[in-house]
Amino acid sequence: TLEGQLGARTAGSYFDQAQGKMVVTTTDAADVQAIEASGAVARVVPRSGPSLDAIMTFLDRTAAVPGTAWAVDPAANQVVVWVDSTVAAQARTKVQIAVQQANNKAAAEQGQSAASAPPAVRVENEPGKFSLFIQGGDAIYGGQYRCSLGFNVVSGSTYYFLTAGHCGNIASTWYSNSSHTTTLGTRTGTSFPGNDYAIVRYTNTSISHPGGVDLYSGSQDIASAGNAYVGQAVRRSGSTTHVHSGTVTALNATVNYAEGTVRQMIRTNVCAEGGDSGGALFAGSVALGLTSGGSGNCSSGGTTFFQPVVEALNAYGVNVY
């Protein structure tokens, strides 16, 4: 890929909806011709991918308090830190100190003072609370909770479904109804925190498991799995709020929930609510992610984070169909 060829010189790419083109960043003006030859728009930026990644790692180490999240904003060539309404003054001060230290270090790398250099990190307030979207795609039930089925997957002749790891941690047996009389299957793997994915093997042979995503008025066939990109138009399906659409706003986000930290998440402006956890994120026939959590709701809007589905497929050796 072009980004692979650019290596450490690029700080990421994003889809510019106004231009209808991908924008590829580079720290070296000598790359502009090759980028434009590929059909993309070239943008020369001051900070490299490794420089921004180092800031992410620094924040992971120094600013990890519940109610915060951070990710690289390739369009701004910055790291953005989001602080939700639950973060108290003392914790907020801890985050602000870490951000100032990161900005000081980034300025020094550029040979500038922190006062004169444009900030490498910016802080934004997130209305509401970052929480896992679980509560007491198609509804699935385990323990006392309801989640959503993400994608049906297969390995050989054995069928499974993917959902969120924070759902998978709750129960080993999953049902299609709240009275727990119709079994779907048995959990065979779960990963949360750190990641947020789980897999359940179908054990009920009378249950059909088509490969598409429920749109609650028809379905969307899923033909493949892929990696999201910033600026991508996406849709999400879940058992509480059904289908909502929006845009990918960041990749590789760190989210500090009260229950634990997850990393390398997809951040979007698609809304979701309790019970939507585990549901599918997709673009056309391409599977992209599993609903993790976020803030807000589908009345006022919100932010939702997703576990990239490719990582889950690779972890369990399964495929969408």
Short mmCIF file of N, CA and C in Angstrom, two decimals, residues 157-307:
data_model
loop_
_atom_site.label_atom_id
_atom_site.label_comp_id
_atom_site.label_asym_id
_atom_site.label_seq_id
_atom_site.Cartn_x
_atom_site.Cartn_y
_atom_site.Cartn_z
N SER A 157 -17.01 -26.41 8.99
CA SER A 157 -18.46 -26.60 9.00
C SER A 157 -19.07 -26.21 10.34
N THR A 158 -18.31 -25.48 11.16
CA THR A 158 -18.78 -25.07 12.48
C THR A 158 -19.13 -23.59 12.46
N TYR A 159 -20.32 -23.27 12.95
CA TYR A 159 -20.81 -21.90 12.90
C TYR A 159 -20.77 -21.24 14.28
N TYR A 160 -20.46 -19.96 14.28
CA TYR A 160 -20.33 -19.17 15.50
C TYR A 160 -20.93 -17.79 15.25
N PHE A 161 -21.04 -16.99 16.33
CA PHE A 161 -21.25 -15.56 16.13
C PHE A 161 -20.30 -14.78 17.02
N LEU A 162 -19.99 -13.56 16.57
CA LEU A 162 -19.15 -12.65 17.33
C LEU A 162 -20.02 -11.63 18.06
N THR A 163 -19.58 -11.24 19.24
CA THR A 163 -20.22 -10.15 19.99
C THR A 163 -19.12 -9.44 20.77
N ALA A 164 -19.50 -8.55 21.67
CA ALA A 164 -18.52 -7.80 22.45
C ALA A 164 -17.93 -8.67 23.56
N GLY A 165 -16.66 -8.43 23.88
CA GLY A 165 -16.01 -9.18 24.94
C GLY A 165 -16.60 -8.89 26.31
N HIS A 166 -17.03 -7.64 26.54
CA HIS A 166 -17.61 -7.35 27.85
C HIS A 166 -18.96 -8.05 28.01
N CYS A 167 -19.59 -8.43 26.89
CA CYS A 167 -20.77 -9.29 26.95
C CYS A 167 -20.34 -10.74 27.19
N GLY A 168 -19.36 -11.19 26.43
CA GLY A 168 -18.88 -12.57 26.55
C GLY A 168 -18.42 -12.92 27.95
N ASN A 169 -17.86 -11.94 28.66
CA ASN A 169 -17.39 -12.20 30.02
C ASN A 169 -18.52 -12.55 30.99
N ILE A 170 -19.73 -12.14 30.66
CA ILE A 170 -20.86 -12.23 31.59
C ILE A 170 -21.40 -13.65 31.72
N ALA A 171 -21.47 -14.37 30.61
CA ALA A 171 -22.16 -15.67 30.62
C ALA A 171 -21.52 -16.62 29.63
N SER A 172 -21.60 -17.90 29.92
CA SER A 172 -21.06 -18.91 29.01
C SER A 172 -22.12 -19.43 28.04
N THR A 173 -23.39 -19.35 28.43
CA THR A 173 -24.48 -19.79 27.55
C THR A 173 -25.31 -18.59 27.14
N TRP A 174 -25.64 -18.53 25.85
CA TRP A 174 -26.39 -17.40 25.31
C TRP A 174 -27.68 -17.87 24.67
N TYR A 175 -28.72 -17.05 24.82
CA TYR A 175 -30.08 -17.40 24.42
C TYR A 175 -30.64 -16.34 23.47
N SER A 176 -31.69 -16.73 22.74
CA SER A 176 -32.32 -15.78 21.81
C SER A 176 -33.50 -15.07 22.44
N ASN A 177 -33.84 -15.44 23.69
CA ASN A 177 -34.99 -14.78 24.34
C ASN A 177 -34.67 -14.52 25.81
N SER A 178 -35.37 -13.54 26.38
CA SER A 178 -35.06 -13.10 27.74
C SER A 178 -35.45 -14.12 28.79
N SER A 179 -36.35 -15.05 28.45
CA SER A 179 -36.74 -16.09 29.41
C SER A 179 -35.78 -17.28 29.40
N HIS A 180 -34.77 -17.22 28.53
CA HIS A 180 -33.70 -18.23 28.48
C HIS A 180 -34.23 -19.63 28.17
N THR A 181 -35.22 -19.70 27.27
CA THR A 181 -35.75 -21.02 26.90
C THR A 181 -35.22 -21.49 25.54
N THR A 182 -34.71 -20.58 24.71
CA THR A 182 -34.17 -20.96 23.41
C THR A 182 -32.67 -20.68 23.39
N THR A 183 -31.90 -21.76 23.47
CA THR A 183 -30.44 -21.62 23.51
C THR A 183 -29.90 -21.32 22.12
N LEU A 184 -28.95 -20.39 22.06
CA LEU A 184 -28.21 -20.15 20.81
C LEU A 184 -26.93 -20.96 20.80
N GLY A 185 -26.13 -20.83 21.86
CA GLY A 185 -24.87 -21.55 21.87
C GLY A 185 -24.05 -21.26 23.10
N THR A 186 -22.79 -21.69 23.03
CA THR A 186 -21.87 -21.64 24.17
C THR A 186 -20.66 -20.79 23.83
N ARG A 187 -20.31 -19.92 24.73
CA ARG A 187 -19.12 -19.09 24.54
C ARG A 187 -17.87 -19.96 24.47
N THR A 188 -17.04 -19.70 23.45
CA THR A 188 -15.78 -20.44 23.33
C THR A 188 -14.56 -19.54 23.47
N GLY A 189 -14.78 -18.22 23.54
CA GLY A 189 -13.66 -17.31 23.74
C GLY A 189 -14.16 -15.91 24.04
N THR A 190 -13.40 -15.17 24.85
CA THR A 190 -13.76 -13.77 25.14
C THR A 190 -12.50 -13.00 25.50
N SER A 191 -12.46 -11.71 25.15
CA SER A 191 -11.30 -10.87 25.42
C SER A 191 -11.75 -9.45 25.77
N PHE A 192 -11.72 -9.14 27.07
CA PHE A 192 -12.01 -7.80 27.59
C PHE A 192 -11.53 -7.76 29.04
N PRO A 193 -10.85 -6.69 29.49
CA PRO A 193 -10.48 -5.49 28.73
C PRO A 193 -9.25 -5.72 27.86
N GLY A 194 -8.70 -4.64 27.34
CA GLY A 194 -7.63 -4.71 26.35
C GLY A 194 -8.23 -4.69 24.97
N ASN A 195 -8.95 -5.77 24.65
CA ASN A 195 -9.79 -5.86 23.45
C ASN A 195 -11.26 -5.83 23.89
N ASP A 196 -12.15 -6.01 22.92
CA ASP A 196 -13.57 -6.12 23.28
C ASP A 196 -14.31 -7.00 22.28
N TYR A 197 -13.93 -8.30 22.25
CA TYR A 197 -14.61 -9.24 21.36
C TYR A 197 -14.79 -10.58 22.06
N ALA A 198 -15.81 -11.32 21.61
CA ALA A 198 -16.08 -12.66 22.12
C ALA A 198 -16.69 -13.49 20.99
N ILE A 199 -16.63 -14.81 21.15
CA ILE A 199 -17.17 -15.72 20.14
C ILE A 199 -18.02 -16.79 20.83
N VAL A 200 -19.16 -17.08 20.23
CA VAL A 200 -20.10 -18.09 20.75
C VAL A 200 -20.35 -19.12 19.66
N ARG A 201 -20.20 -20.40 19.99
CA ARG A 201 -20.46 -21.48 19.02
C ARG A 201 -21.93 -21.87 19.07
N TYR A 202 -22.56 -21.89 17.89
CA TYR A 202 -23.96 -22.32 17.83
C TYR A 202 -24.07 -23.79 18.22
N THR A 203 -24.98 -24.09 19.14
CA THR A 203 -25.24 -25.48 19.53
C THR A 203 -26.66 -25.90 19.21
N ASN A 204 -27.53 -24.94 18.91
CA ASN A 204 -28.93 -25.24 18.60
C ASN A 204 -29.07 -25.38 17.09
N THR A 205 -29.24 -26.61 16.62
CA THR A 205 -29.28 -26.87 15.17
C THR A 205 -30.56 -26.38 14.51
N SER A 206 -31.57 -26.03 15.32
CA SER A 206 -32.82 -25.55 14.73
C SER A 206 -32.79 -24.04 14.44
N ILE A 207 -31.73 -23.37 14.88
CA ILE A 207 -31.59 -21.92 14.68
C ILE A 207 -30.87 -21.66 13.37
N SER A 208 -31.48 -20.85 12.50
CA SER A 208 -30.78 -20.46 11.27
C SER A 208 -29.81 -19.33 11.58
N HIS A 209 -28.73 -19.27 10.84
CA HIS A 209 -27.72 -18.23 11.09
C HIS A 209 -27.21 -17.69 9.76
N PRO A 210 -28.02 -16.85 9.11
CA PRO A 210 -27.60 -16.26 7.84
C PRO A 210 -26.40 -15.33 8.03
N GLY A 211 -25.67 -15.11 6.95
CA GLY A 211 -24.44 -14.34 7.04
C GLY A 211 -24.62 -12.84 7.04
N GLY A 212 -25.83 -12.36 6.80
CA GLY A 212 -26.06 -10.92 6.70
C GLY A 212 -26.31 -10.26 8.04
N VAL A 213 -26.49 -8.94 7.99
CA VAL A 213 -26.80 -8.13 9.17
C VAL A 213 -28.27 -7.73 9.12
N ASP A 214 -28.97 -7.86 10.25
CA ASP A 214 -30.38 -7.49 10.34
C ASP A 214 -30.52 -5.97 10.27
N LEU A 215 -31.28 -5.48 9.28
CA LEU A 215 -31.55 -4.05 9.17
C LEU A 215 -32.91 -3.69 9.76
N TYR A 216 -33.61 -4.68 10.32
CA TYR A 216 -34.93 -4.51 10.93
C TYR A 216 -35.98 -4.09 9.91
N SER A 217 -35.61 -4.11 8.63
CA SER A 217 -36.54 -4.04 7.50
C SER A 217 -35.72 -4.54 6.32
N GLY A 218 -35.47 -5.84 6.35
CA GLY A 218 -34.56 -6.44 5.38
C GLY A 218 -33.22 -6.74 6.02
N SER A 219 -32.25 -7.07 5.18
CA SER A 219 -30.93 -7.39 5.71
C SER A 219 -29.85 -6.93 4.73
N GLN A 220 -28.64 -6.79 5.25
CA GLN A 220 -27.48 -6.42 4.44
C GLN A 220 -26.56 -7.63 4.37
N ASP A 221 -26.33 -8.14 3.16
CA ASP A 221 -25.41 -9.26 3.00
C ASP A 221 -24.00 -8.80 3.35
N ILE A 222 -23.25 -9.66 3.99
CA ILE A 222 -21.85 -9.38 4.32
C ILE A 222 -20.98 -10.32 3.49
N ALA A 223 -20.12 -9.74 2.66
CA ALA A 223 -19.29 -10.53 1.75
C ALA A 223 -17.84 -10.64 2.20
N SER A 224 -17.39 -9.68 3.03
CA SER A 224 -15.99 -9.67 3.44
C SER A 224 -15.83 -8.83 4.70
N ALA A 225 -14.64 -8.87 5.26
CA ALA A 225 -14.30 -8.02 6.40
C ALA A 225 -13.16 -7.11 5.99
N GLY A 226 -13.14 -5.91 6.54
CA GLY A 226 -12.10 -4.96 6.17
C GLY A 226 -11.76 -4.02 7.31
N ASN A 227 -10.80 -3.15 7.05
CA ASN A 227 -10.36 -2.16 8.03
C ASN A 227 -11.01 -0.81 7.73
N ALA A 228 -11.52 -0.16 8.74
CA ALA A 228 -12.15 1.15 8.57
C ALA A 228 -11.10 2.21 8.26
N TYR A 229 -11.56 3.34 7.71
CA TYR A 229 -10.67 4.49 7.52
C TYR A 229 -11.39 5.76 7.97
N VAL A 230 -10.63 6.75 8.38
CA VAL A 230 -11.20 8.01 8.86
C VAL A 230 -11.96 8.69 7.73
N GLY A 231 -13.18 9.12 8.03
CA GLY A 231 -14.03 9.75 7.02
C GLY A 231 -14.97 8.79 6.33
N GLN A 232 -14.86 7.49 6.63
CA GLN A 232 -15.70 6.48 5.97
C GLN A 232 -17.14 6.57 6.47
N ALA A 233 -18.09 6.48 5.54
CA ALA A 233 -19.51 6.42 5.90
C ALA A 233 -19.85 5.00 6.32
N VAL A 234 -20.48 4.85 7.48
CA VAL A 234 -20.72 3.53 8.06
C VAL A 234 -22.14 3.45 8.62
N ARG A 235 -22.57 2.20 8.87
CA ARG A 235 -23.84 1.95 9.55
C ARG A 235 -23.61 0.98 10.70
N ARG A 236 -24.50 1.07 11.69
CA ARG A 236 -24.45 0.17 12.84
C ARG A 236 -25.82 -0.41 13.08
N SER A 237 -25.86 -1.70 13.41
CA SER A 237 -27.12 -2.37 13.74
C SER A 237 -27.03 -2.93 15.15
N GLY A 238 -28.09 -2.69 15.95
CA GLY A 238 -28.11 -3.20 17.31
C GLY A 238 -29.53 -3.45 17.78
N SER A 239 -29.67 -4.23 18.83
CA SER A 239 -31.00 -4.70 19.24
C SER A 239 -31.83 -3.64 19.96
N THR A 240 -31.22 -2.56 20.42
CA THR A 240 -31.98 -1.51 21.10
C THR A 240 -32.44 -0.43 20.13
N THR A 241 -31.50 0.13 19.39
CA THR A 241 -31.81 1.29 18.54
C THR A 241 -31.80 0.96 17.06
N HIS A 242 -31.65 -0.33 16.74
CA HIS A 242 -31.70 -0.81 15.35
C HIS A 242 -30.60 -0.17 14.50
N VAL A 243 -30.91 0.44 13.37
CA VAL A 243 -29.86 0.86 12.43
C VAL A 243 -29.66 2.37 12.48
N HIS A 244 -28.40 2.78 12.65
CA HIS A 244 -28.04 4.20 12.60
C HIS A 244 -26.75 4.34 11.79
N SER A 245 -26.59 5.52 11.20
CA SER A 245 -25.44 5.74 10.33
C SER A 245 -24.60 6.91 10.82
N GLY A 246 -23.41 7.02 10.27
CA GLY A 246 -22.50 8.11 10.64
C GLY A 246 -21.18 7.94 9.95
N THR A 247 -20.13 8.46 10.58
CA THR A 247 -18.81 8.54 9.96
C THR A 247 -17.74 8.09 10.95
N VAL A 248 -16.71 7.44 10.43
CA VAL A 248 -15.54 7.10 11.25
C VAL A 248 -14.75 8.38 11.51
N THR A 249 -14.48 8.68 12.79
CA THR A 249 -13.78 9.91 13.14
C THR A 249 -12.34 9.68 13.60
N ALA A 250 -11.99 8.46 14.00
CA ALA A 250 -10.61 8.17 14.41
C ALA A 250 -10.41 6.66 14.44
N LEU A 251 -9.16 6.25 14.34
CA LEU A 251 -8.78 4.84 14.45
C LEU A 251 -7.81 4.68 15.63
N ASN A 252 -7.64 3.43 16.05
CA ASN A 252 -6.65 3.10 17.09
C ASN A 252 -6.85 3.92 18.37
N ALA A 253 -8.11 4.15 18.73
CA ALA A 253 -8.43 4.94 19.92
C ALA A 253 -8.26 4.10 21.18
N THR A 254 -7.78 4.74 22.23
CA THR A 254 -7.76 4.17 23.58
C THR A 254 -8.98 4.70 24.33
N VAL A 255 -9.72 3.81 25.00
CA VAL A 255 -10.89 4.23 25.77
C VAL A 255 -10.75 3.68 27.19
N ASN A 256 -10.86 4.55 28.17
CA ASN A 256 -10.74 4.16 29.57
C ASN A 256 -12.13 4.10 30.20
N TYR A 257 -12.77 2.92 30.11
CA TYR A 257 -14.05 2.70 30.78
C TYR A 257 -13.79 2.46 32.27
N ALA A 258 -14.83 2.61 33.08
CA ALA A 258 -14.70 2.28 34.50
C ALA A 258 -14.33 0.80 34.67
N GLU A 259 -14.79 -0.05 33.74
CA GLU A 259 -14.57 -1.50 33.84
C GLU A 259 -13.21 -1.94 33.30
N GLY A 260 -12.49 -1.03 32.65
CA GLY A 260 -11.18 -1.37 32.11
C GLY A 260 -10.89 -0.61 30.83
N THR A 261 -9.65 -0.66 30.40
CA THR A 261 -9.20 0.08 29.22
C THR A 261 -9.18 -0.83 28.00
N VAL A 262 -9.64 -0.30 26.87
CA VAL A 262 -9.53 -0.99 25.58
C VAL A 262 -8.72 -0.11 24.64
N ARG A 263 -8.02 -0.74 23.70
CA ARG A 263 -7.16 0.00 22.79
C ARG A 263 -7.43 -0.39 21.34
N GLN A 264 -6.95 0.45 20.44
CA GLN A 264 -7.06 0.23 18.99
C GLN A 264 -8.52 0.14 18.54
N MET A 265 -9.36 0.98 19.13
CA MET A 265 -10.78 1.01 18.77
C MET A 265 -11.04 1.97 17.60
N ILE A 266 -12.14 1.73 16.90
CA ILE A 266 -12.64 2.63 15.87
C ILE A 266 -13.57 3.63 16.57
N ARG A 267 -13.34 4.93 16.38
CA ARG A 267 -14.23 5.95 16.96
C ARG A 267 -15.14 6.49 15.85
N THR A 268 -16.42 6.65 16.17
CA THR A 268 -17.39 7.14 15.18
C THR A 268 -18.33 8.15 15.84
N ASN A 269 -19.09 8.86 14.99
CA ASN A 269 -20.16 9.72 15.51
C ASN A 269 -21.52 9.05 15.34
N VAL A 270 -21.53 7.72 15.20
CA VAL A 270 -22.78 6.96 15.16
C VAL A 270 -23.28 6.80 16.60
N CYS A 271 -24.57 6.97 16.82
CA CYS A 271 -25.11 6.81 18.16
C CYS A 271 -25.35 5.34 18.49
N ALA A 272 -25.45 5.04 19.79
CA ALA A 272 -25.84 3.71 20.26
C ALA A 272 -26.33 3.86 21.69
N GLU A 273 -27.00 2.81 22.19
CA GLU A 273 -27.51 2.83 23.56
C GLU A 273 -27.34 1.46 24.20
N GLY A 274 -27.70 1.37 25.48
CA GLY A 274 -27.58 0.12 26.21
C GLY A 274 -28.29 -1.02 25.51
N GLY A 275 -27.63 -2.16 25.39
CA GLY A 275 -28.18 -3.31 24.68
C GLY A 275 -27.67 -3.43 23.26
N ASP A 276 -27.09 -2.32 22.73
CA ASP A 276 -26.51 -2.36 21.39
C ASP A 276 -25.11 -2.98 21.38
N SER A 277 -24.52 -3.21 22.57
CA SER A 277 -23.17 -3.78 22.65
C SER A 277 -23.05 -5.06 21.83
N GLY A 278 -21.96 -5.16 21.10
CA GLY A 278 -21.69 -6.34 20.29
C GLY A 278 -22.22 -6.26 18.89
N GLY A 279 -23.12 -5.30 18.63
CA GLY A 279 -23.75 -5.18 17.32
C GLY A 279 -22.76 -4.81 16.22
N ALA A 280 -23.23 -4.96 14.98
CA ALA A 280 -22.36 -4.87 13.81
C ALA A 280 -22.13 -3.44 13.36
N LEU A 281 -20.88 -3.12 13.01
CA LEU A 281 -20.51 -1.92 12.27
C LEU A 281 -20.09 -2.37 10.88
N PHE A 282 -20.65 -1.73 9.85
CA PHE A 282 -20.38 -2.20 8.49
C PHE A 282 -20.50 -1.05 7.51
N ALA A 283 -19.92 -1.25 6.33
CA ALA A 283 -20.03 -0.29 5.22
C ALA A 283 -20.38 -1.11 4.00
N GLY A 284 -21.63 -1.01 3.54
CA GLY A 284 -22.06 -1.87 2.44
C GLY A 284 -21.97 -3.32 2.88
N SER A 285 -21.29 -4.14 2.08
CA SER A 285 -21.19 -5.57 2.39
C SER A 285 -19.92 -5.91 3.16
N VAL A 286 -19.23 -4.90 3.67
CA VAL A 286 -17.96 -5.12 4.38
C VAL A 286 -18.15 -4.98 5.89
N ALA A 287 -17.83 -6.04 6.62
CA ALA A 287 -17.87 -6.02 8.08
C ALA A 287 -16.68 -5.22 8.60
N LEU A 288 -16.92 -4.33 9.58
CA LEU A 288 -15.85 -3.48 10.09
C LEU A 288 -15.60 -3.63 11.59
N GLY A 289 -16.67 -3.74 12.39
CA GLY A 289 -16.45 -3.72 13.83
C GLY A 289 -17.60 -4.23 14.65
N LEU A 290 -17.36 -4.29 15.97
CA LEU A 290 -18.34 -4.74 16.97
C LEU A 290 -18.53 -3.61 17.98
N THR A 291 -19.78 -3.27 18.28
CA THR A 291 -20.08 -2.15 19.17
C THR A 291 -19.52 -2.41 20.57
N SER A 292 -18.74 -1.45 21.07
CA SER A 292 -18.15 -1.55 22.40
C SER A 292 -18.88 -0.65 23.38
N GLY A 293 -18.72 0.66 23.26
CA GLY A 293 -19.37 1.60 24.17
C GLY A 293 -19.19 3.01 23.66
N GLY A 294 -19.47 3.98 24.53
CA GLY A 294 -19.35 5.37 24.11
C GLY A 294 -20.15 6.26 25.03
N SER A 295 -20.60 7.38 24.47
CA SER A 295 -21.38 8.34 25.26
C SER A 295 -22.55 8.82 24.43
N GLY A 296 -23.52 9.44 25.12
CA GLY A 296 -24.68 9.98 24.43
C GLY A 296 -25.74 8.94 24.17
N ASN A 297 -26.67 9.25 23.26
CA ASN A 297 -27.76 8.35 22.93
C ASN A 297 -28.27 8.69 21.54
N CYS A 298 -29.32 7.99 21.11
CA CYS A 298 -29.81 8.20 19.75
C CYS A 298 -30.90 9.27 19.68
N SER A 299 -31.16 9.95 20.79
CA SER A 299 -32.04 11.12 20.76
C SER A 299 -31.23 12.39 20.54
N SER A 300 -30.15 12.53 21.33
CA SER A 300 -29.33 13.74 21.24
C SER A 300 -28.06 13.52 20.43
N GLY A 301 -27.77 12.26 20.06
CA GLY A 301 -26.54 11.96 19.33
C GLY A 301 -25.45 11.51 20.29
N GLY A 302 -24.38 10.99 19.75
CA GLY A 302 -23.33 10.50 20.63
C GLY A 302 -22.10 10.04 19.88
N THR A 303 -21.18 9.50 20.66
CA THR A 303 -19.93 8.94 20.18
C THR A 303 -19.94 7.45 20.50
N THR A 304 -19.56 6.61 19.54
CA THR A 304 -19.50 5.18 19.79
C THR A 304 -18.16 4.63 19.32
N PHE A 305 -17.59 3.73 20.15
CA PHE A 305 -16.34 3.06 19.83
C PHE A 305 -16.63 1.61 19.44
N PHE A 306 -15.85 1.10 18.50
CA PHE A 306 -16.04 -0.26 18.00
C PHE A 306 -14.72 -1.03 18.02
N GLN A 307 -14.82 -2.31 18.37
CA GLN A 307 -13.71 -3.24 18.24
C GLN A 307 -13.55 -3.60 16.76
#
